[in-house]
XYZ file of C-alpha atoms in Angstrom:
766
model
C 36.926 -7.428 -5.012
C 38.539 -5.373 -2.161
C 38.309 -1.727 -2.506
C 41.018 -0.212 -0.194
C 40.049 3.291 -1.071
C 36.823 3.131 0.794
C 37.743 0.505 3.552
C 38.926 3.065 6.225
C 35.760 5.250 6.079
C 33.489 2.138 6.015
C 35.387 0.501 8.847
C 34.965 3.457 11.088
C 31.179 3.648 10.237
C 30.943 -0.080 10.887
C 32.545 -0.028 14.234
C 30.481 2.812 15.235
C 27.330 0.876 14.447
C 28.138 -1.885 16.673
C 29.730 0.347 19.486
C 26.081 1.531 20.346
C 25.102 1.492 24.080
C 22.779 -1.339 24.737
C 19.466 0.472 25.672
C 17.272 -2.545 25.533
C 17.313 -6.053 27.084
C 19.842 -8.148 25.375
C 18.117 -10.418 23.043
C 18.502 -14.164 23.261
C 17.875 -17.198 20.975
C 17.982 -20.768 21.786
C 19.265 -22.910 18.953
C 19.569 -26.856 18.872
C 23.074 -26.520 20.511
C 22.361 -23.922 23.162
C 21.243 -20.283 23.923
C 23.042 -17.244 22.489
C 22.782 -13.685 23.820
C 23.226 -11.101 21.171
C 23.120 -7.178 21.239
C 20.722 -4.474 20.666
C 21.569 -1.929 18.018
C 19.722 1.186 19.133
C 20.492 3.342 16.277
C 19.015 0.856 13.901
C 16.311 -0.581 16.205
C 17.617 -4.000 15.551
C 19.122 -7.089 17.279
C 22.375 -8.689 16.264
C 23.767 -12.103 16.918
C 27.292 -12.352 15.724
C 29.865 -15.162 15.444
C 27.671 -18.173 15.972
C 29.433 -21.426 14.977
C 27.457 -23.498 12.460
C 30.053 -26.399 12.051
C 32.976 -27.888 13.835
C 36.245 -26.132 13.391
C 37.775 -27.350 10.126
C 41.205 -27.752 11.852
C 43.674 -30.658 12.204
C 42.320 -33.796 10.771
C 39.300 -31.876 9.432
C 41.465 -29.526 7.331
C 40.499 -29.615 3.629
C 37.572 -31.907 4.406
C 33.861 -31.466 4.003
C 32.356 -29.537 7.033
C 31.046 -31.488 10.014
C 27.832 -30.516 11.862
C 28.053 -29.384 15.461
C 27.659 -32.458 17.657
C 27.764 -30.920 21.159
C 25.279 -28.966 23.265
C 25.816 -26.571 26.164
C 23.754 -25.418 29.060
C 25.205 -21.970 29.786
C 24.222 -18.897 27.770
C 26.897 -17.692 25.367
C 27.506 -14.249 24.133
C 27.166 -13.578 20.362
C 28.247 -9.897 20.246
C 31.374 -9.938 18.040
C 32.094 -11.391 14.522
C 33.989 -14.508 14.351
C 37.448 -14.781 12.730
C 37.558 -14.484 9.021
C 38.656 -17.668 6.990
C 42.221 -17.999 5.790
C 42.863 -16.154 2.521
C 45.411 -14.215 0.529
C 44.722 -10.729 1.909
C 45.500 -9.493 5.474
C 42.585 -7.180 6.076
C 41.000 -9.327 8.700
C 41.618 -11.187 11.844
C 41.911 -14.693 10.339
C 42.016 -18.402 11.505
C 40.888 -21.765 10.338
C 38.247 -21.899 13.012
C 36.120 -19.544 11.019
C 32.824 -21.284 10.202
C 30.437 -18.875 12.004
C 26.995 -17.263 11.409
C 25.549 -13.774 11.895
C 21.853 -12.808 12.289
C 20.368 -9.267 12.032
C 16.612 -8.778 12.806
C 14.311 -5.998 13.698
C 14.352 -5.376 17.577
C 12.501 -8.053 19.540
C 11.534 -11.598 18.456
C 8.713 -10.970 16.007
C 5.260 -12.409 16.648
C 5.123 -13.689 13.187
C 8.062 -15.377 11.537
C 9.955 -13.159 9.083
C 11.267 -14.066 5.627
C 15.009 -14.609 5.649
C 17.751 -13.228 3.381
C 21.150 -14.983 3.292
C 24.123 -13.159 2.051
C 27.058 -15.070 0.385
C 30.065 -12.872 -0.245
C 32.179 -12.683 -3.250
C 35.860 -12.313 -3.752
C 36.934 -14.708 -6.418
C 36.689 -17.667 -3.933
C 39.985 -16.561 -2.541
C 39.058 -13.441 -0.507
C 36.070 -12.089 1.560
C 34.463 -12.039 4.894
C 31.044 -11.581 6.554
C 32.838 -9.080 8.950
C 33.539 -6.771 5.873
C 31.915 -3.529 6.850
C 30.764 -3.221 3.265
C 28.535 -6.087 3.948
C 26.675 -4.547 6.976
C 23.253 -6.112 6.799
C 21.641 -3.464 9.013
C 20.982 -1.232 6.003
C 18.953 -3.532 4.060
C 17.037 -4.737 7.095
C 16.248 -1.105 7.874
C 14.730 -0.484 4.375
C 12.463 -3.458 4.923
C 11.496 -2.028 8.276
C 10.617 1.243 6.665
C 8.410 -0.196 4.033
C 6.638 -2.310 6.758
C 7.749 -5.604 5.137
C 10.463 -6.542 7.592
C 13.077 -9.270 6.895
C 15.657 -11.173 8.898
C 19.194 -11.220 7.244
C 21.937 -13.722 7.720
C 25.612 -13.841 6.575
C 28.245 -16.549 7.231
C 31.854 -17.307 6.405
C 33.150 -20.208 4.135
C 36.485 -21.431 3.470
C 38.410 -19.807 0.584
C 41.516 -20.595 -1.620
C 43.337 -23.715 -0.955
C 41.606 -24.219 2.414
C 38.275 -24.505 0.729
C 39.193 -25.584 -2.835
C 42.330 -27.620 -2.800
C 42.199 -30.050 -5.583
C 44.064 -33.287 -5.665
C 43.400 -36.904 -6.722
C 43.591 -38.325 -3.169
C 41.323 -35.629 -1.835
C 38.903 -36.370 -4.576
C 39.118 -39.963 -3.746
C 38.299 -39.163 -0.114
C 35.188 -37.427 -1.213
C 36.224 -33.993 0.062
C 36.556 -31.785 -3.001
C 34.712 -28.502 -3.118
C 34.850 -28.146 0.638
C 34.025 -24.360 0.434
C 30.889 -24.989 -1.463
C 29.857 -27.667 1.148
C 30.439 -25.084 3.815
C 27.812 -23.027 2.209
C 25.431 -25.765 2.084
C 25.935 -26.749 5.607
C 25.370 -23.105 6.527
C 21.940 -23.211 4.611
C 21.031 -26.501 6.525
C 21.869 -24.789 9.859
C 19.527 -21.926 9.033
C 16.750 -24.476 8.266
C 17.150 -25.976 11.553
C 17.718 -22.986 13.702
C 16.478 -19.821 12.234
C 13.046 -20.019 13.815
C 14.727 -19.485 17.208
C 15.611 -15.904 15.942
C 12.200 -15.273 14.401
C 13.019 -16.350 10.824
C 10.741 -18.419 8.651
C 12.848 -21.444 7.323
C 10.181 -21.874 4.440
C 10.888 -18.450 3.122
C 14.625 -18.179 2.580
C 16.089 -16.052 -0.262
C 19.863 -16.440 -0.922
C 21.726 -13.536 -2.271
C 25.364 -13.397 -3.558
C 27.609 -11.158 -5.600
C 30.442 -12.181 -7.951
C 31.813 -15.345 -6.698
C 29.075 -15.495 -4.153
C 26.539 -15.468 -7.009
C 28.606 -18.020 -8.954
C 28.537 -20.340 -5.821
C 24.823 -20.012 -5.572
C 24.416 -20.960 -9.344
C 26.494 -24.039 -8.513
C 24.117 -24.949 -5.673
C 21.215 -25.005 -8.274
C 23.136 -27.423 -10.351
C 24.364 -29.563 -7.453
C 23.241 -33.060 -6.839
C 21.766 -33.046 -10.450
C 19.381 -30.204 -9.404
C 17.978 -31.926 -6.243
C 15.716 -29.572 -4.371
C 16.451 -29.930 -0.641
C 14.163 -27.087 0.284
C 17.065 -24.835 1.459
C 15.907 -21.681 -0.303
C 12.940 -20.583 -2.445
C 14.345 -17.644 -4.453
C 17.627 -16.151 -5.265
C 19.378 -12.720 -6.020
C 22.395 -12.966 -8.075
C 24.630 -9.842 -8.542
C 27.452 -9.908 -11.185
C 27.755 -13.724 -11.245
C 26.239 -16.880 -12.493
C 27.008 -20.156 -14.234
C 29.921 -18.796 -16.195
C 31.980 -17.126 -13.474
C 35.308 -18.664 -12.470
C 35.893 -21.875 -14.643
C 35.687 -25.328 -13.570
C 38.951 -26.979 -14.581
C 40.006 -30.574 -14.977
C 41.848 -32.216 -12.131
C 45.172 -32.247 -14.222
C 45.024 -28.249 -14.239
C 45.964 -28.273 -10.545
C 48.722 -30.906 -10.535
C 51.576 -28.384 -10.906
C 50.101 -26.132 -8.177
C 49.613 -29.068 -5.742
C 53.242 -30.229 -6.430
C 54.643 -26.697 -5.748
C 52.634 -26.448 -2.465
C 53.748 -29.767 -1.152
C 57.433 -29.259 -2.172
C 57.324 -25.850 -0.462
C 56.137 -27.200 2.950
C 58.063 -30.478 2.823
C 55.292 -32.911 2.181
C 56.101 -33.874 -1.456
C 58.043 -36.977 -0.538
C 55.591 -38.158 2.073
C 53.587 -41.227 1.500
C 50.366 -39.510 2.650
C 50.777 -36.065 1.354
C 47.348 -34.959 2.713
C 48.109 -36.170 6.176
C 51.330 -34.200 6.049
C 49.482 -31.017 4.994
C 46.915 -31.571 7.844
C 49.544 -31.870 10.398
C 51.158 -28.534 9.464
C 50.976 -25.529 11.596
C 48.387 -22.928 10.500
C 51.050 -20.253 10.141
C 53.377 -22.532 8.154
C 50.676 -23.494 5.673
C 49.607 -19.798 5.331
C 53.061 -18.702 4.586
C 53.409 -21.177 1.821
C 50.094 -20.281 0.209
C 50.364 -20.264 -3.677
C 48.982 -17.511 -5.733
C 46.896 -19.775 -7.872
C 43.158 -19.375 -7.692
C 41.589 -22.744 -6.815
C 38.185 -23.236 -8.343
C 35.458 -25.828 -7.894
C 36.017 -29.302 -9.512
C 33.579 -31.832 -11.141
C 33.640 -34.237 -8.113
C 30.846 -36.691 -9.154
C 28.900 -36.004 -6.022
C 28.183 -32.301 -5.491
C 28.772 -31.438 -9.078
C 28.213 -34.352 -11.389
C 28.906 -32.404 -14.569
C 29.599 -29.020 -16.170
C 26.610 -26.602 -15.977
C 26.445 -26.707 -19.786
C 25.938 -30.468 -19.541
C 23.479 -30.436 -16.812
C 21.405 -27.716 -18.575
C 20.890 -30.000 -21.659
C 20.017 -32.854 -19.127
C 17.585 -30.514 -17.266
C 19.367 -31.213 -14.110
C 19.001 -28.004 -12.132
C 16.865 -26.495 -9.434
C 15.240 -23.443 -10.643
C 13.706 -20.782 -8.443
C 12.238 -17.287 -8.838
C 15.306 -14.915 -9.186
C 16.762 -11.440 -9.619
C 19.992 -11.608 -11.670
C 21.863 -8.641 -13.203
C 25.218 -7.269 -13.830
C 26.904 -3.903 -13.933
C 27.545 -2.128 -17.409
C 31.345 -2.434 -17.266
C 32.256 -5.562 -15.218
C 35.829 -4.991 -16.333
C 36.949 -8.568 -16.742
C 39.579 -7.428 -19.247
C 41.638 -9.589 -21.613
C 45.220 -8.497 -20.911
C 46.813 -5.244 -21.645
C 46.193 -4.307 -25.370
C 46.821 -1.357 -27.536
C 45.926 -2.770 -30.952
C 43.550 -5.241 -32.441
C 46.431 -7.557 -32.983
C 47.262 -7.339 -29.310
C 43.679 -8.335 -28.470
C 43.610 -11.243 -30.694
C 46.805 -12.529 -29.213
C 45.623 -12.031 -25.642
C 42.509 -14.081 -26.281
C 44.663 -17.156 -26.573
C 46.490 -16.466 -23.276
C 43.560 -15.481 -21.194
C 43.643 -17.617 -18.195
C 39.993 -17.992 -17.549
C 38.686 -18.426 -21.070
C 41.200 -19.571 -23.597
C 39.464 -18.958 -26.844
C 39.995 -20.541 -30.353
C 41.055 -18.633 -33.285
C 37.634 -18.767 -35.173
C 35.866 -17.735 -31.883
C 38.383 -14.828 -31.477
C 37.778 -13.615 -35.018
C 34.137 -13.678 -34.632
C 34.297 -11.619 -31.377
C 36.455 -8.955 -33.130
C 33.737 -8.723 -35.878
C 30.991 -8.376 -33.164
C 33.036 -5.765 -31.206
C 34.513 -3.630 -34.205
C 37.453 -1.346 -33.975
C 35.193 1.634 -33.962
C 35.077 4.109 -31.103
C 31.552 5.178 -32.036
C 30.136 1.692 -31.942
C 27.584 1.693 -29.123
C 27.376 -0.253 -26.796
C 29.634 -0.891 -24.947
C 32.345 1.706 -25.084
C 30.640 4.865 -23.673
C 32.345 7.052 -26.132
C 30.558 10.420 -26.321
C 32.840 12.080 -28.889
C 33.601 9.928 -31.841
C 36.181 12.214 -33.092
C 38.141 12.011 -29.869
C 38.197 8.565 -28.491
C 38.867 8.258 -24.753
C 42.077 6.997 -23.432
C 42.626 3.325 -23.441
C 40.073 2.729 -26.117
C 41.358 -0.693 -27.137
C 41.592 -1.693 -23.445
C 37.841 -0.809 -23.010
C 37.157 -2.891 -25.995
C 38.956 -5.862 -24.445
C 37.152 -5.329 -21.271
C 33.811 -5.198 -23.026
C 34.520 -8.629 -24.490
C 35.738 -10.159 -21.402
C 32.849 -8.756 -19.190
C 30.267 -10.122 -21.610
C 31.761 -13.494 -21.579
C 32.401 -13.662 -17.887
C 29.182 -11.946 -16.693
C 26.661 -10.710 -19.230
C 26.248 -13.828 -21.364
C 25.874 -16.105 -18.243
C 23.220 -13.867 -16.851
C 21.165 -13.862 -19.950
C 21.581 -17.643 -20.240
C 20.509 -18.254 -16.657
C 17.481 -15.874 -17.043
C 16.491 -17.647 -20.232
C 16.765 -21.046 -18.637
C 14.757 -20.329 -15.459
C 12.121 -18.535 -17.461
C 11.666 -21.642 -19.703
C 11.315 -23.542 -16.466
C 8.224 -21.425 -15.555
C 9.966 -19.326 -12.847
C 9.645 -15.542 -12.641
C 13.018 -14.021 -13.393
C 13.797 -10.277 -13.147
C 17.005 -9.087 -14.830
C 18.643 -5.808 -14.325
C 21.711 -3.692 -15.498
C 23.358 -1.391 -12.962
C 24.587 1.683 -14.804
C 25.190 4.380 -12.083
C 28.538 6.092 -12.249
C 30.219 6.705 -8.925
C 30.828 10.393 -7.844
C 33.428 12.204 -9.962
C 34.274 9.167 -12.060
C 34.730 9.777 -15.753
C 32.215 8.235 -17.987
C 34.867 6.376 -20.027
C 35.978 4.662 -16.806
C 32.528 2.909 -16.600
C 30.476 1.328 -14.084
C 32.678 -1.377 -12.778
C 32.467 -4.767 -11.141
C 31.493 -4.338 -7.429
C 30.118 -0.740 -7.855
C 26.702 -1.840 -7.058
C 27.316 -3.346 -3.600
C 27.420 -0.111 -1.814
C 23.865 0.607 -3.237
C 22.466 -2.782 -2.393
C 23.773 -2.602 1.149
C 22.533 1.044 1.656
C 26.217 1.606 2.447
C 27.030 4.677 0.259
C 27.838 7.283 3.086
C 31.099 9.206 2.314
C 31.523 7.509 -1.131
C 29.439 9.519 -3.471
C 29.940 13.248 -2.826
C 27.917 15.931 -0.886
C 24.267 16.920 -1.397
C 22.367 17.418 -3.605
C 24.132 15.051 -5.972
C 24.476 12.556 -3.094
C 20.624 12.465 -2.593
C 19.873 10.974 -5.905
C 22.284 8.219 -5.055
C 20.661 7.560 -1.750
C 17.268 7.383 -3.493
C 18.598 4.874 -5.964
C 20.070 2.855 -3.040
C 16.801 2.949 -1.223
C 14.829 1.926 -4.381
C 17.165 -1.112 -4.703
C 16.683 -1.974 -1.106
C 12.798 -1.855 -1.618
C 13.097 -4.060 -4.606
C 15.017 -6.526 -2.852
C 12.817 -6.328 0.301
C 9.605 -6.877 -1.599
C 11.103 -9.742 -3.622
C 12.212 -11.421 -0.442
C 8.657 -11.110 0.944
C 6.682 -11.941 -2.220
C 9.068 -13.392 -4.820
C 7.700 -10.743 -7.223
C 9.249 -7.763 -8.799
C 8.858 -5.251 -5.980
C 8.765 -1.663 -7.650
C 6.761 -1.948 -10.810
C 6.788 0.698 -13.523
C 8.787 3.944 -13.923
C 10.372 5.311 -10.931
C 11.323 9.015 -10.730
C 14.463 9.101 -8.496
C 14.587 12.951 -8.347
C 11.790 12.787 -5.721
C 11.190 11.000 -2.625
C 8.385 8.969 -3.965
C 8.059 5.883 -6.017
C 5.404 6.241 -8.705
C 3.856 3.057 -9.975
C 3.805 2.274 -13.676
C 0.877 1.569 -15.883
C 1.026 -2.207 -15.275
C 0.979 -1.793 -11.678
C -1.989 0.607 -11.682
C -3.824 -1.605 -14.082
C -3.364 -4.470 -11.798
C -4.770 -2.409 -8.908
C -7.732 -1.214 -10.851
C -8.642 -4.718 -12.215
C -8.141 -6.221 -8.791
C -10.428 -3.586 -7.062
C -12.970 -4.088 -9.710
C -13.013 -7.887 -9.633
C -13.092 -8.006 -5.735
C -15.804 -5.420 -5.618
C -17.756 -7.137 -8.382
C -17.475 -10.482 -6.433
C -18.993 -8.710 -3.396
C -21.901 -7.281 -5.298
C -22.517 -10.544 -7.187
C -23.203 -12.158 -3.726
C -25.671 -9.477 -2.987
C -27.222 -9.740 -6.402
C -27.745 -13.549 -5.970
C -29.344 -13.152 -2.543
C -31.577 -10.464 -3.935
C -32.549 -12.735 -6.946
C -33.177 -15.588 -4.654
C -35.518 -13.304 -2.460
C -37.424 -12.374 -5.655
C -37.655 -15.921 -6.658
C -39.033 -17.134 -3.494
C -41.513 -14.179 -2.814
C -42.313 -12.992 -6.314
C -41.999 -16.287 -8.300
C -39.548 -14.514 -10.665
C -37.650 -17.055 -12.722
C -34.586 -15.177 -14.169
C -34.107 -17.361 -17.242
C -37.645 -16.693 -18.240
C -37.406 -12.861 -17.653
C -36.943 -10.365 -20.600
C -33.479 -9.416 -22.158
C -33.896 -5.904 -20.784
C -34.420 -7.079 -17.338
C -31.362 -9.341 -17.450
C -29.230 -6.568 -18.851
C -30.518 -4.337 -16.045
C -29.495 -6.906 -13.464
C -25.895 -7.196 -14.981
C -25.394 -3.510 -15.254
C -26.548 -3.066 -11.613
C -23.932 -5.669 -10.464
C -21.053 -3.786 -12.205
C -22.054 -0.216 -11.588
C -20.716 0.116 -8.046
C -17.564 -1.888 -8.631
C -16.776 0.583 -11.624
C -17.311 3.502 -9.297
C -15.179 2.256 -6.464
C -12.403 1.311 -8.895
C -12.310 4.467 -10.937
C -12.403 6.974 -8.088
C -9.087 5.823 -6.590
C -7.523 5.375 -9.870
C -8.479 8.896 -11.190
C -7.253 10.385 -7.745
C -3.891 8.713 -8.187
C -4.160 6.685 -5.090
C -3.312 3.376 -6.532
C 0.110 2.637 -4.975
C 2.414 -0.394 -4.880
C 1.578 -2.566 -1.895
C 3.374 -5.817 -2.667
C 4.919 -7.556 -5.592
C 3.786 -6.310 -9.013
C 0.650 -5.116 -7.546
C -1.059 -1.871 -6.633
C -4.003 -0.977 -4.512
C -5.534 1.974 -2.612
C -2.674 3.713 -0.760
C -2.198 2.774 2.826
C -2.040 6.414 3.674
C -5.664 6.742 2.603
C -7.602 4.397 4.916
C -10.590 6.655 4.491
C -10.579 5.854 0.803
C -10.023 2.110 1.442
C -13.118 2.044 3.766
C -15.254 4.150 1.502
C -14.270 2.273 -1.624
C -13.864 -1.336 -0.397
C -14.389 -2.179 3.341
C -17.411 -0.175 3.842
C -19.076 -1.584 0.901
C -18.123 -5.128 1.991
C -19.623 -4.704 5.356
C -22.876 -3.481 3.733
C -23.028 -6.527 1.399
C -22.327 -8.894 4.206
C -24.901 -7.373 6.500
C -27.520 -7.051 3.668
C -27.017 -10.635 2.518
C -27.428 -11.955 6.112
C -30.610 -9.942 6.544
C -32.008 -11.115 3.287
C -31.357 -14.731 4.028
C -32.834 -14.425 7.497
C -36.020 -12.981 5.841
C -35.987 -15.813 3.243
C -35.758 -18.394 6.050
C -38.473 -16.710 8.041
C -40.672 -16.439 5.034
C -40.316 -20.012 4.034
C -40.919 -21.222 7.559
C -44.031 -19.137 7.709
C -45.585 -20.245 4.464
C -44.182 -23.712 4.105
C -43.565 -24.930 7.617
C -45.593 -27.419 9.729
C -47.728 -24.809 11.533
C -48.660 -23.218 8.343
C -49.730 -26.423 6.883
C -51.862 -27.435 9.992
C -54.225 -24.450 9.369
C -54.640 -25.120 5.677
C -56.558 -27.403 3.439
C -54.749 -27.852 0.202
C -54.834 -29.042 -3.386
C -52.192 -31.546 -4.183
C -51.230 -32.054 -7.730
C -48.489 -34.429 -9.060
C -47.077 -35.106 -12.583
C -46.313 -38.646 -11.365
C -49.284 -39.628 -9.131
C -52.219 -39.188 -11.398
C -54.715 -39.025 -8.727
C -55.880 -35.440 -7.932
C -57.707 -34.315 -4.861
C -59.144 -31.056 -4.063
C -60.268 -30.040 -0.599
C -61.497 -26.896 0.744
C -59.627 -24.429 2.959
C -58.630 -20.809 3.204
C -57.110 -19.033 0.361
C -53.330 -18.484 0.687
C -50.895 -16.886 -1.814
C -47.907 -18.850 -2.725
C -47.133 -22.511 -3.586
C -45.643 -25.458 -2.125
C -42.765 -27.632 -3.516
C -43.152 -31.204 -2.764
C -40.558 -33.028 -4.866
C -38.404 -32.441 -7.775
C -41.440 -33.065 -10.065
C -44.323 -32.258 -7.636
C -45.724 -29.095 -6.421
C -48.546 -28.263 -4.095
C -50.899 -25.387 -4.952
C -53.048 -23.213 -2.616
C -56.737 -23.812 -2.173
C -58.838 -22.861 -5.272
C -62.177 -23.819 -4.153
C -64.140 -26.895 -3.518
C -64.923 -29.808 -5.857
C -66.136 -33.292 -5.776
C -63.356 -35.767 -5.317
C -63.935 -37.642 -8.521
C -63.585 -35.456 -11.460
C -64.239 -36.264 -15.134
C -61.084 -35.980 -17.203
C -62.907 -34.019 -19.759
C -63.919 -31.349 -17.337
C -60.509 -30.892 -15.720
C -59.366 -27.387 -15.509
C -57.063 -25.828 -18.020
C -54.143 -25.447 -15.779
C -53.214 -29.154 -16.257
C -50.888 -29.733 -19.042
C -51.862 -32.107 -21.913
C -50.962 -35.701 -21.545
C -51.965 -35.844 -17.950
C -54.730 -38.424 -17.359
C -56.684 -39.568 -14.549
C -56.106 -42.967 -13.209
C -59.264 -43.973 -11.489
C -57.714 -47.253 -10.344
C -55.692 -45.534 -7.670
C -58.325 -42.857 -6.912
C -57.812 -41.432 -3.461
C -56.364 -44.117 -1.305
C -52.683 -43.910 -2.184
C -52.595 -40.129 -1.995
C -54.464 -40.183 1.272
C -52.138 -42.588 2.826
C -48.949 -40.791 1.642
C -50.119 -37.249 2.529
C -52.336 -37.868 5.496
C -55.097 -35.976 3.824
C -58.642 -37.080 3.991
C -61.126 -36.587 1.243
C -63.917 -34.240 2.040
C -67.423 -34.046 0.797
C -68.439 -31.139 -1.420
C -70.444 -28.873 1.143
C -72.288 -27.383 -1.731
C -73.438 -30.191 -3.957
C -75.953 -27.906 -5.693
C -73.146 -25.793 -7.167
C -73.126 -26.428 -10.892
C -69.902 -28.063 -12.260
C -69.227 -25.080 -14.498
C -69.212 -22.639 -11.470
C -66.774 -24.900 -9.652
C -64.494 -25.021 -12.727
C -64.691 -21.249 -13.088
C -63.677 -20.886 -9.418
C -60.664 -23.061 -10.177
C -59.724 -21.284 -13.200
C -60.117 -17.791 -11.815
C -57.846 -18.701 -8.824
C -55.303 -20.275 -11.245
C -55.017 -16.855 -13.005
C -53.130 -15.808 -9.953
C -50.294 -18.187 -11.002
C -49.484 -17.494 -14.512
C -46.325 -19.362 -14.573
C -47.780 -22.865 -14.092
C -45.508 -24.478 -16.577
C -42.595 -22.856 -14.951
C -43.540 -23.943 -11.374
C -41.279 -26.956 -11.623
C -38.330 -24.602 -12.811
C -38.980 -22.091 -10.025
C -38.672 -25.043 -7.521
C -35.347 -26.172 -9.112
C -34.161 -22.485 -9.184
C -34.773 -22.061 -5.541
C -32.905 -25.166 -4.714
C -29.848 -24.173 -6.981
C -29.763 -20.756 -5.372
C -29.836 -22.072 -1.895
C -26.960 -24.350 -2.594
C -24.908 -21.819 -4.558
C -25.338 -19.300 -1.742
C -24.005 -21.679 0.815
C -27.384 -21.721 2.378
C -27.884 -25.439 3.174
C -29.350 -24.892 6.563
C -32.611 -23.707 5.014
C -32.830 -27.078 3.222
C -32.140 -28.901 6.425
C -34.442 -26.739 8.353
C -37.307 -27.330 6.124
C -36.558 -30.972 5.411
C -39.155 -33.000 7.082
C -40.752 -36.421 6.870
C -43.187 -36.748 3.939
C -45.752 -38.356 6.410
C -46.027 -34.784 8.065
C -47.057 -33.358 4.860
C -44.218 -30.869 4.905
C -42.198 -29.548 2.029
C -39.398 -31.617 0.619
C -36.912 -29.846 -1.765
């Protein structure tokens, strides 16, 4: 995991970053325990809060135990401008101590007005090495990329215990309930983030965890912890070169010899309480006696109740949207081999994955002794195999077992659970590295952290590496914000631009089309309502040609507004797997979308105001007071005609009742045989009710025919002539229902309430 060849350069760069002169007011954040004062990074335009404790120091009696939450508060402001000590481990690159459980927060300068999504980094190192203070893990790079694409994030890293300090395994420790302390450090850190990150401007509901190698493996264990219980600690994950088949989980018996060696070395073997003896040891004495054995997680019955392979079958895991991937040549090699026989033998001795003979033979068949077999050997000249050909063969098998197969299994598993999973393979050779040497484990980290300065050669070759790093940063930044694949389609890295693929452009075109069509559909409905009210046009009864014209009219402008930006090449990625009109073309956005939307909104408002005024003028109480009307009901068989001024239009009375305008005068009692043709067959006069009920209900008095000398036929002609102005008599009821439906669909209920009046006033009731 540690790459000493780059450490010096990165360390200098890292120290320079945090040696910037503070040019802005020192940022502050108040957590549940107290207020911390960070530092402003002027070169990044960011704020940093470093070395914030998230747990009690795991020292003395708390050594080897699960972490304990902070239980004290303070009133004074405390500085948080330097990284805390790294946890005890087998390397000596850092300032180490057991009091190491600290947190770091990097954010864009100033507390944001809107809470930012949070990225949490978990370092790798085989669970025996690593530190959040490692300059290779400088979070400022990826935060800067998110700032550049205007989708800012807040980034967090923390330390957790390693080696025997975090993963000491013993029966008495298991009995105490303190196995896997390093994993519980991680869990407590995630809980601290949930409780305190809002003080820094982070959104606790939008946390994405990110790990590489053992860090990714640890996160996979969290997904299987507590039988897959979802504690709401994170909503997405990015796993680089690690997963459920990283370092193996061994039985407790596997560690018996190592525990005995440790206790004998420090003089605790013969003690009655060996753990108490180990906890009483001086930190330096315990560190000096550290064994070389790698301590790994254990099935403890609480945090991990079973092997991942078992929990998968029991559907006990917490699935989330994920980016997961690995490098082409992870270089988890199986011993030092020169022949096929050597490789077969080493498979039995391999510490992490002791394979059976049938499995070993099958693997040798799948990875044949053929230098031209592709993949995974990167042999470009079959007649001249590269050096260490058998070694590359062994590494290919080991890498696929340790990294590739687990990645594929995890992706398949989470996809079946309905989550979005994006898988990648990192295949970029470092500068001046031979192709046969491959793309190794950890090679991608410099790109992920935008930390490639000085590592990849001069321009112009360096430029393409910088663009690749930037692309990865954008992909991660957009995933953190949206949980979707961020950069869709083909990306040409020989330019400074990211070109969207066909799928992204298609999404943009369809999205623009559907949104615009929805806008114009609202306008079309309002226009149709207007025509129905003022022209009595009932759409279901219109011709097919007219219906087709209406549909075409609705879709014409949306097609135009979608095609223009697409043809102009202005459909650009804007978030997730989604394109829209480029943000650099606000003129096009307003011309194709916003401008038309304002037009539709304004037009719709004007149309409905006109409809309201029209209905009030023709159907309101004032209008009625000046009119004498004819009332006709399909339920009330009495009919009464009264004279009055002629008015165009109709009046809706009830769901099955309409009121027509004045046709002329007629005697109150009409013979059924001489009733006009406008009445449907089957409607009969009921002389028993005559005028009284209708008069009482409607408040309308019967009037005497002022022209009794007029012949009945002339009166009937007058009625029929006037009726010719209303050819849709059978559809009158349908028109009424259509108006009612349109008003409700258009969210226009205030027309109904405005026109709703008591029947005794003779006003309209819809």
